[in-house]
Amino acid sequence: MTTTPVALADAVFTGIGVAAPNGLGAQAWWTAVLRGESGIRPLTRFDASSYPARLAGEVPGFVDEDHVPNRLLQQTDRVTRLSLAAAKEALDDAGADPAELPEYAAGVVTANSAGGFEFGQRELQALWSRGGRHVSAYQSFAWFYAVNSGQISIRHGLRGASGVLVAEQAGGLDAAAHARRQIRKGAHLVVTGGIDSTLCPWGWAAHLAGGGLSTAEDPARAYLPFDRDANGYVPGEGGAHLVLEDAGAARRRGARVYGTLAGHAAAFDAFDGGAGAGGSAGTAGGCRLGAAAAGALADAGLEPGDIDVVFADAAGSRAADRREAEALTALFGERGVPVTAPKSMTGRLLAGGGALDVAAALLALRDQVVPPTTGTTAPADDCPLDLVTGAPRTGIRLRTALVLARGRGGFNSAAVVRTAA
């Protein structure tokens, strides 16, 4: 007996919201990216003078009261406030009103890696210095990974199937893939993406314990993906939220479409050594990244020659960068496709990194421009990539982008986005 394959619904991106170290809001961030303006600078959120690493990507100009109602200020961490702002921008950009949809047709699937670290630190200080009665009742959820999804759902009435992914840097891509699953199951709209914020002493201690941080003092030379002088990454905060819609529903309401989530795949490294971004001390990091990339292409029904640009994971360590370069050359050949890492201007944003790269890929396809990698002037000899550095690259036709992400712990994820046409 033969069966007829079931046609899967296309999922399209219709809204983008951004909170990034080099720009608050999608337009401000994208303008800074194309200008090569970095948001990496000395930490100001706390006194980091006694730490070996003192640079980070902080979201500038974010005034909590401008984005979050007063009643939520006492029960939310900075990461949730950034998430609420980005989600609202994404929905406004999409021109979507969830209230006009069937009651359970809209949901939210986000990625997060650390929860409300700063909120948790404050309440731990209260516990040990003043006693348990001085710990806020909101600690029960303000620290939790799922709090961003929950607060976005409440604020915008998103009562459909929802969730949260915890896969560090790979989480933003995995969340979008999970959102696509919900679209294929019948959801009309899903807010997705990822945002993290761990720029507090407790969060900084975790970064240092994990290893792999750059201890450079010059912001311009601290995070150098694929460079022969690469010596670690710079942490940052922020990321992006995106509106993913059923293509038919978006078409019926006349929505502007940035592009389609055409493919996704994930793979897991059994051992990543426990140090550095993307398994920089491990034995398998990068090999499975190649498997994820190949799987995403297969899911999209594409060949390597169909990819016009790659947004790299760009760990910033010599070992991890070399493994990513090996994965890319195995798939595309040496210098076979333009590669870029705009996260060189923001630092690595944990769950926000993959989501922000998806936003960059969508805008690159829209504007027909490949944003540059800053800091790195040329890739190392053992990273034979066509790395876009110095200035944006124009004059090439961009239809399809591959976005890669590796998360601490062995997570690998890849997504393919295509132009709406």
Short mmCIF file of C-alpha atoms in Angstrom, two decimals:
data_model
loop_
_atom_site.label_atom_id
_atom_site.label_comp_id
_atom_site.label_asym_id
_atom_site.label_seq_id
_atom_site.Cartn_x
_atom_site.Cartn_y
_atom_site.Cartn_z
CA MET A 1 0.00 0.00 0.00
CA THR A 2 1.31 3.45 -0.88
CA THR A 3 0.61 6.62 1.02
CA THR A 4 0.61 10.20 -0.14
CA PRO A 5 3.16 12.37 1.71
CA VAL A 6 1.58 15.02 3.88
CA ALA A 7 2.53 18.54 2.80
CA LEU A 8 4.18 20.42 5.64
CA ALA A 9 3.19 24.02 6.27
CA ASP A 10 5.82 26.63 5.47
CA ALA A 11 6.90 28.76 8.43
CA VAL A 12 7.88 32.35 7.63
CA PHE A 13 9.47 35.11 9.67
CA THR A 14 7.36 38.26 9.80
CA GLY A 15 8.76 40.17 12.78
CA ILE A 16 12.15 40.93 14.35
CA GLY A 17 12.91 42.41 17.77
CA VAL A 18 16.46 42.97 18.99
CA ALA A 19 18.30 43.90 22.16
CA ALA A 20 22.02 43.76 21.39
CA PRO A 21 25.24 45.24 22.77
CA ASN A 22 25.70 47.37 19.64
CA GLY A 23 22.12 48.51 19.30
CA LEU A 24 18.78 48.48 21.11
CA GLY A 25 16.09 47.76 18.55
CA ALA A 26 16.45 45.97 15.23
CA GLN A 27 17.13 49.05 13.11
CA ALA A 28 19.74 50.54 15.45
CA TRP A 29 21.50 47.19 15.75
CA TRP A 30 21.50 46.44 12.01
CA THR A 31 22.82 49.90 11.19
CA ALA A 32 25.65 49.39 13.68
CA VAL A 33 26.42 45.94 12.26
CA LEU A 34 26.76 47.25 8.71
CA ARG A 35 29.02 50.01 10.00
CA GLY A 36 31.16 47.49 11.84
CA GLU A 37 30.44 49.14 15.20
CA SER A 38 31.23 46.93 18.17
CA GLY A 39 29.38 46.85 21.47
CA ILE A 40 32.24 45.15 23.32
CA ARG A 41 33.66 47.40 26.02
CA PRO A 42 34.72 47.36 29.71
CA LEU A 43 32.04 46.11 32.07
CA THR A 44 29.97 48.76 33.81
CA ARG A 45 27.20 46.67 35.37
CA PHE A 46 29.48 45.83 38.32
CA ASP A 47 33.07 46.40 39.38
CA ALA A 48 35.10 43.84 37.45
CA SER A 49 38.52 45.28 38.23
CA SER A 50 39.54 42.28 40.36
CA TYR A 51 38.65 39.71 37.69
CA PRO A 52 41.02 38.42 34.98
CA ALA A 53 38.41 39.11 32.27
CA ARG A 54 36.83 42.56 32.26
CA LEU A 55 35.20 43.06 28.85
CA ALA A 56 31.63 42.26 27.83
CA GLY A 57 28.85 43.20 25.47
CA GLU A 58 26.27 45.18 27.44
CA VAL A 59 22.98 46.33 25.91
CA PRO A 60 23.20 50.14 25.86
CA GLY A 61 20.50 52.63 26.75
CA PHE A 62 17.99 50.13 28.15
CA VAL A 63 15.83 51.90 30.73
CA ASP A 64 13.72 49.25 32.43
CA GLU A 65 10.78 51.56 33.19
CA ASP A 66 10.45 52.43 29.50
CA HIS A 67 9.76 48.82 28.55
CA VAL A 68 8.21 47.06 31.54
CA PRO A 69 5.13 48.02 33.60
CA ASN A 70 5.89 49.03 37.18
CA ARG A 71 4.09 46.01 38.58
CA LEU A 72 6.57 43.72 36.79
CA LEU A 73 9.75 45.50 37.84
CA GLN A 74 9.84 43.89 41.27
CA GLN A 75 9.23 40.38 39.93
CA THR A 76 11.52 40.24 36.88
CA ASP A 77 15.22 39.96 36.15
CA ARG A 78 16.96 42.06 33.50
CA VAL A 79 16.86 39.12 31.09
CA THR A 80 13.06 39.03 31.23
CA ARG A 81 12.81 42.77 30.75
CA LEU A 82 15.02 42.56 27.67
CA SER A 83 12.89 39.67 26.43
CA LEU A 84 9.63 41.54 26.91
CA ALA A 85 11.00 44.53 24.99
CA ALA A 86 12.27 42.41 22.10
CA ALA A 87 9.06 40.37 21.89
CA LYS A 88 6.93 43.51 21.73
CA GLU A 89 9.13 44.95 19.00
CA ALA A 90 8.87 41.71 17.02
CA LEU A 91 5.07 41.60 17.26
CA ASP A 92 4.78 45.29 16.38
CA ASP A 93 7.14 44.75 13.45
CA ALA A 94 5.02 41.85 12.25
CA GLY A 95 1.86 43.91 12.55
CA ALA A 96 0.33 40.93 14.31
CA ASP A 97 -2.37 41.13 16.96
CA PRO A 98 -2.70 37.80 18.79
CA ALA A 99 -6.12 38.89 20.05
CA GLU A 100 -7.43 38.62 16.50
CA LEU A 101 -6.41 34.94 16.24
CA PRO A 102 -8.30 31.90 17.54
CA GLU A 103 -7.78 31.49 21.28
CA TYR A 104 -5.08 28.82 21.16
CA ALA A 105 -3.53 29.63 17.79
CA ALA A 106 -0.55 31.65 19.05
CA GLY A 107 2.26 30.52 21.33
CA VAL A 108 5.78 31.34 22.42
CA VAL A 109 8.92 29.17 22.32
CA THR A 110 12.11 30.80 23.57
CA ALA A 111 15.60 29.68 24.49
CA ASN A 112 17.44 30.62 27.64
CA SER A 113 20.63 29.38 29.28
CA ALA A 114 20.89 30.90 32.71
CA GLY A 115 17.54 32.28 33.78
CA GLY A 116 17.46 35.35 35.99
CA PHE A 117 21.00 35.21 37.36
CA GLU A 118 21.09 38.74 38.72
CA PHE A 119 17.73 38.37 40.45
CA GLY A 120 18.91 35.09 41.98
CA GLN A 121 22.17 36.61 43.17
CA ARG A 122 20.30 39.40 44.93
CA GLU A 123 17.98 36.98 46.70
CA LEU A 124 20.86 34.71 47.75
CA GLN A 125 22.55 37.73 49.28
CA ALA A 126 19.35 38.49 51.18
CA LEU A 127 19.12 34.87 52.34
CA TRP A 128 22.62 34.70 53.78
CA SER A 129 22.78 38.21 55.16
CA ARG A 130 19.25 38.70 56.51
CA GLY A 131 17.49 35.32 56.53
CA GLY A 132 14.89 33.42 54.56
CA ARG A 133 12.02 35.76 55.39
CA HIS A 134 13.76 38.46 53.34
CA VAL A 135 13.86 36.38 50.15
CA SER A 136 11.31 37.57 47.59
CA ALA A 137 8.45 35.23 46.76
CA TYR A 138 9.17 36.06 43.12
CA GLN A 139 12.45 34.15 43.40
CA SER A 140 10.35 31.02 42.86
CA PHE A 141 10.09 31.85 39.16
CA ALA A 142 12.16 34.95 38.34
CA TRP A 143 15.36 32.87 38.13
CA PHE A 144 13.83 30.10 35.99
CA TYR A 145 14.73 29.36 32.36
CA ALA A 146 11.08 29.35 31.30
CA VAL A 147 10.22 32.72 32.82
CA ASN A 148 10.73 34.64 29.57
CA SER A 149 8.29 32.42 27.70
CA GLY A 150 5.82 32.73 30.56
CA GLN A 151 5.95 36.51 30.87
CA ILE A 152 5.73 37.02 27.09
CA SER A 153 2.75 34.67 26.99
CA ILE A 154 0.95 36.54 29.76
CA ARG A 155 1.65 39.99 28.35
CA HIS A 156 0.43 39.21 24.83
CA GLY A 157 -2.20 36.56 25.49
CA LEU A 158 -0.29 33.78 23.73
CA ARG A 159 -2.20 30.77 25.02
CA GLY A 160 -1.21 28.18 22.43
CA ALA A 161 1.42 25.45 22.73
CA SER A 162 4.58 26.99 24.17
CA GLY A 163 7.92 26.01 25.68
CA VAL A 164 11.55 26.78 26.40
CA LEU A 165 14.82 25.27 25.12
CA VAL A 166 18.04 25.09 27.14
CA ALA A 167 20.98 24.45 24.80
CA GLU A 168 23.24 27.47 25.39
CA GLN A 169 24.35 29.15 22.13
CA ALA A 170 22.52 26.53 20.04
CA GLY A 171 19.24 27.23 21.84
CA GLY A 172 18.12 30.14 19.68
CA LEU A 173 18.14 27.94 16.57
CA ASP A 174 16.55 24.98 18.35
CA ALA A 175 13.76 27.22 19.64
CA ALA A 176 12.94 28.40 16.12
CA ALA A 177 12.84 24.78 14.95
CA HIS A 178 10.47 23.87 17.78
CA ALA A 179 8.31 26.86 16.86
CA ARG A 180 8.19 25.55 13.29
CA ARG A 181 6.92 22.23 14.63
CA GLN A 182 4.07 24.05 16.33
CA ILE A 183 3.25 25.85 13.06
CA ARG A 184 3.15 22.49 11.29
CA LYS A 185 0.79 21.20 13.96
CA GLY A 186 -1.64 24.01 13.27
CA ALA A 187 -0.47 27.10 15.17
CA HIS A 188 -0.89 30.37 13.29
CA LEU A 189 1.88 32.31 15.04
CA VAL A 190 4.73 31.66 17.48
CA VAL A 191 7.05 34.16 19.12
CA THR A 192 10.47 32.54 19.23
CA GLY A 193 14.19 33.25 19.60
CA GLY A 194 16.42 33.66 22.62
CA ILE A 195 17.84 36.21 25.03
CA ASP A 196 20.28 35.84 27.93
CA SER A 197 21.82 38.20 30.47
CA THR A 198 24.41 37.06 33.01
CA LEU A 199 26.48 40.21 33.54
CA CYS A 200 26.56 40.17 37.32
CA PRO A 201 29.21 38.84 39.74
CA TRP A 202 27.49 35.47 40.09
CA GLY A 203 27.09 35.11 36.34
CA TRP A 204 30.66 36.27 35.76
CA ALA A 205 31.94 33.64 38.17
CA ALA A 206 30.14 31.01 36.10
CA HIS A 207 31.71 32.29 32.89
CA LEU A 208 35.17 32.20 34.47
CA ALA A 209 34.64 28.72 35.89
CA GLY A 210 33.57 27.42 32.50
CA GLY A 211 36.79 28.62 30.90
CA GLY A 212 37.45 30.03 27.48
CA LEU A 213 37.08 33.75 28.26
CA SER A 214 39.37 36.24 26.60
CA THR A 215 41.49 38.17 29.08
CA ALA A 216 42.56 40.78 26.54
CA GLU A 217 42.18 44.40 27.61
CA ASP A 218 41.73 45.94 24.15
CA PRO A 219 38.08 45.56 23.08
CA ALA A 220 39.12 45.59 19.42
CA ARG A 221 41.42 42.58 19.90
CA ALA A 222 39.59 40.60 22.55
CA TYR A 223 37.32 38.36 20.46
CA LEU A 224 38.90 37.28 17.16
CA PRO A 225 37.02 34.46 15.45
CA PHE A 226 39.19 32.37 13.11
CA ASP A 227 42.19 34.64 13.72
CA ARG A 228 45.62 33.19 14.38
CA ASP A 229 45.67 35.28 17.59
CA ALA A 230 42.26 34.08 18.81
CA ASN A 231 42.42 33.44 22.53
CA GLY A 232 38.92 33.15 23.87
CA TYR A 233 35.50 34.72 23.63
CA VAL A 234 33.82 37.75 25.17
CA PRO A 235 30.43 37.21 26.85
CA GLY A 236 27.52 39.47 26.06
CA GLU A 237 23.85 39.93 26.87
CA GLY A 238 20.79 40.24 24.70
CA GLY A 239 19.66 38.48 21.56
CA ALA A 240 16.55 38.53 19.38
CA HIS A 241 12.93 37.48 19.34
CA LEU A 242 11.24 36.65 16.07
CA VAL A 243 7.68 36.14 14.92
CA LEU A 244 7.25 32.90 13.01
CA GLU A 245 3.95 32.41 11.20
CA ASP A 246 2.17 29.91 9.07
CA ALA A 247 2.84 31.11 5.53
CA GLY A 248 -0.80 30.84 4.53
CA ALA A 249 -2.00 32.80 7.54
CA ALA A 250 0.66 35.47 6.96
CA ARG A 251 -0.33 35.73 3.30
CA ARG A 252 -4.02 36.09 4.11
CA ARG A 253 -3.40 39.05 6.39
CA GLY A 254 -0.98 40.68 3.94
CA ALA A 255 2.05 40.42 6.20
CA ARG A 256 5.52 41.47 5.10
CA VAL A 257 7.73 38.35 5.09
CA TYR A 258 11.47 38.40 5.77
CA GLY A 259 12.11 34.80 4.84
CA THR A 260 11.34 31.15 5.42
CA LEU A 261 12.77 28.73 7.96
CA ALA A 262 13.58 26.16 5.31
CA GLY A 263 15.62 23.64 7.28
CA HIS A 264 17.02 22.71 10.67
CA ALA A 265 19.02 19.92 12.25
CA ALA A 266 20.78 19.36 15.56
CA ALA A 267 23.54 17.02 16.69
CA PHE A 268 25.19 16.32 20.00
CA ASP A 269 28.84 15.82 20.91
CA ALA A 270 29.23 13.04 23.46
CA PHE A 271 32.16 14.90 25.02
CA ASP A 272 33.19 18.50 24.68
CA GLY A 273 35.84 18.70 27.39
CA GLY A 274 33.85 21.08 29.52
CA ALA A 275 35.87 24.15 28.62
CA GLY A 276 35.33 26.95 26.20
CA ALA A 277 32.54 27.85 23.86
CA GLY A 278 31.46 25.23 21.43
CA GLY A 279 33.51 22.44 22.94
CA SER A 280 36.83 24.19 22.49
CA ALA A 281 38.67 21.73 24.69
CA GLY A 282 36.89 18.62 23.49
CA THR A 283 37.47 15.90 20.98
CA ALA A 284 34.35 16.09 18.85
CA GLY A 285 33.24 19.73 18.73
CA GLY A 286 32.95 20.80 15.10
CA CYS A 287 32.58 17.28 13.66
CA ARG A 288 28.98 17.12 14.82
CA LEU A 289 28.51 20.73 13.75
CA GLY A 290 29.18 19.55 10.22
CA ALA A 291 26.58 16.81 10.66
CA ALA A 292 24.06 19.39 11.86
CA ALA A 293 24.83 21.60 8.84
CA ALA A 294 24.41 18.71 6.41
CA GLY A 295 21.19 17.72 8.14
CA ALA A 296 19.77 21.22 7.86
CA LEU A 297 20.53 21.27 4.14
CA ALA A 298 18.85 17.90 3.71
CA ASP A 299 15.81 19.10 5.67
CA ALA A 300 15.58 22.09 3.32
CA GLY A 301 16.03 19.91 0.24
CA LEU A 302 19.19 21.79 -0.74
CA GLU A 303 22.74 21.04 -1.82
CA PRO A 304 25.85 22.84 -0.52
CA GLY A 305 25.99 24.84 -3.75
CA ASP A 306 22.62 26.38 -2.93
CA ILE A 307 24.01 28.20 0.13
CA ASP A 308 25.02 31.80 -0.54
CA VAL A 309 26.39 32.77 2.90
CA VAL A 310 27.22 31.13 6.23
CA PHE A 311 26.77 32.80 9.61
CA ALA A 312 29.41 30.95 11.63
CA ASP A 313 29.34 29.90 15.25
CA ALA A 314 32.79 31.53 15.61
CA ALA A 315 33.85 30.31 19.05
CA GLY A 316 36.96 32.49 19.22
CA SER A 317 39.32 29.73 20.34
CA ARG A 318 41.95 28.27 18.05
CA ALA A 319 40.85 24.66 18.51
CA ALA A 320 37.12 25.23 18.13
CA ASP A 321 37.55 27.62 15.21
CA ARG A 322 39.75 25.12 13.42
CA ARG A 323 37.14 22.40 13.87
CA GLU A 324 34.39 24.63 12.53
CA ALA A 325 36.56 25.55 9.55
CA GLU A 326 37.16 21.85 8.90
CA ALA A 327 33.42 21.20 8.97
CA LEU A 328 32.77 24.05 6.53
CA THR A 329 35.53 23.09 4.11
CA ALA A 330 34.34 19.48 4.15
CA LEU A 331 30.89 20.70 3.10
CA PHE A 332 31.72 23.60 0.77
CA GLY A 333 35.41 23.23 -0.08
CA GLU A 334 38.14 25.70 0.83
CA ARG A 335 36.86 29.27 0.58
CA GLY A 336 33.80 27.86 -1.14
CA VAL A 337 31.19 30.20 0.33
CA PRO A 338 31.25 33.62 2.06
CA VAL A 339 31.41 33.21 5.85
CA THR A 340 30.73 35.90 8.42
CA ALA A 341 30.49 36.30 12.20
CA PRO A 342 28.71 39.54 13.15
CA LYS A 343 28.74 38.29 16.75
CA SER A 344 32.33 39.57 16.77
CA MET A 345 30.64 42.93 17.48
CA THR A 346 28.47 41.71 20.36
CA GLY A 347 30.32 38.87 22.02
CA ARG A 348 28.74 35.47 22.50
CA LEU A 349 25.21 35.90 23.84
CA LEU A 350 24.46 32.37 25.04
CA ALA A 351 20.92 31.54 23.84
CA GLY A 352 20.65 34.97 22.27
CA GLY A 353 23.52 34.35 19.87
CA GLY A 354 21.84 31.93 17.48
CA ALA A 355 18.61 33.94 17.40
CA LEU A 356 20.48 37.18 16.67
CA ASP A 357 22.33 35.47 13.82
CA VAL A 358 18.99 34.38 12.34
CA ALA A 359 17.87 38.02 12.46
CA ALA A 360 21.13 39.04 10.77
CA ALA A 361 20.66 36.40 8.09
CA LEU A 362 17.11 37.56 7.37
CA LEU A 363 18.17 41.20 7.04
CA ALA A 364 21.17 40.22 4.94
CA LEU A 365 18.85 38.46 2.51
CA ARG A 366 16.51 41.44 2.49
CA ASP A 367 19.24 44.00 1.83
CA GLN A 368 21.48 41.75 -0.30
CA VAL A 369 24.54 42.43 1.83
CA VAL A 370 26.84 40.25 3.93
CA PRO A 371 27.74 41.96 7.22
CA PRO A 372 31.41 41.91 8.22
CA THR A 373 33.40 40.13 10.88
CA THR A 374 35.28 42.72 12.92
CA GLY A 375 38.57 42.39 14.79
CA THR A 376 39.78 39.55 12.62
CA THR A 377 41.60 40.93 9.59
CA ALA A 378 42.22 37.58 7.89
CA PRO A 379 41.54 33.96 8.87
CA ALA A 380 44.40 31.80 10.12
CA ASP A 381 46.10 29.50 7.62
CA ASP A 382 44.40 26.46 9.18
CA CYS A 383 40.98 28.11 8.72
CA PRO A 384 40.77 28.38 4.90
CA LEU A 385 37.48 30.29 4.82
CA ASP A 386 36.21 33.11 2.63
CA LEU A 387 35.72 35.22 5.74
CA VAL A 388 34.05 38.59 5.16
CA THR A 389 36.09 41.14 7.09
CA GLY A 390 36.55 44.89 7.21
CA ALA A 391 33.43 45.99 5.34
CA PRO A 392 30.12 44.53 4.20
CA ARG A 393 30.17 42.54 0.98
CA THR A 394 27.72 43.47 -1.74
CA GLY A 395 27.30 42.59 -5.38
CA ILE A 396 26.42 38.93 -4.83
CA ARG A 397 22.99 37.38 -5.04
CA LEU A 398 21.76 36.20 -1.65
CA ARG A 399 18.83 33.81 -1.52
CA THR A 400 19.78 31.23 1.12
CA ALA A 401 21.78 31.44 4.36
CA LEU A 402 23.09 28.77 6.70
CA VAL A 403 23.29 29.71 10.39
CA LEU A 404 25.46 27.63 12.75
CA ALA A 405 25.61 27.51 16.54
CA ARG A 406 27.39 25.42 19.16
CA GLY A 407 26.41 25.38 22.80
CA ARG A 408 28.53 24.54 25.81
CA GLY A 409 27.96 20.93 26.75
CA GLY A 410 28.08 19.54 23.22
CA PHE A 411 25.04 21.08 21.52
CA ASN A 412 25.26 21.70 17.77
CA SER A 413 22.53 23.30 15.69
CA ALA A 414 22.12 24.55 12.13
CA ALA A 415 19.31 26.39 10.40
CA VAL A 416 18.67 27.33 6.79
CA VAL A 417 16.72 30.50 6.00
CA ARG A 418 15.61 31.47 2.51
CA THR A 419 14.18 34.58 0.90
CA ALA A 420 10.43 34.80 0.82
CA ALA A 421 10.36 34.42 -2.95
#
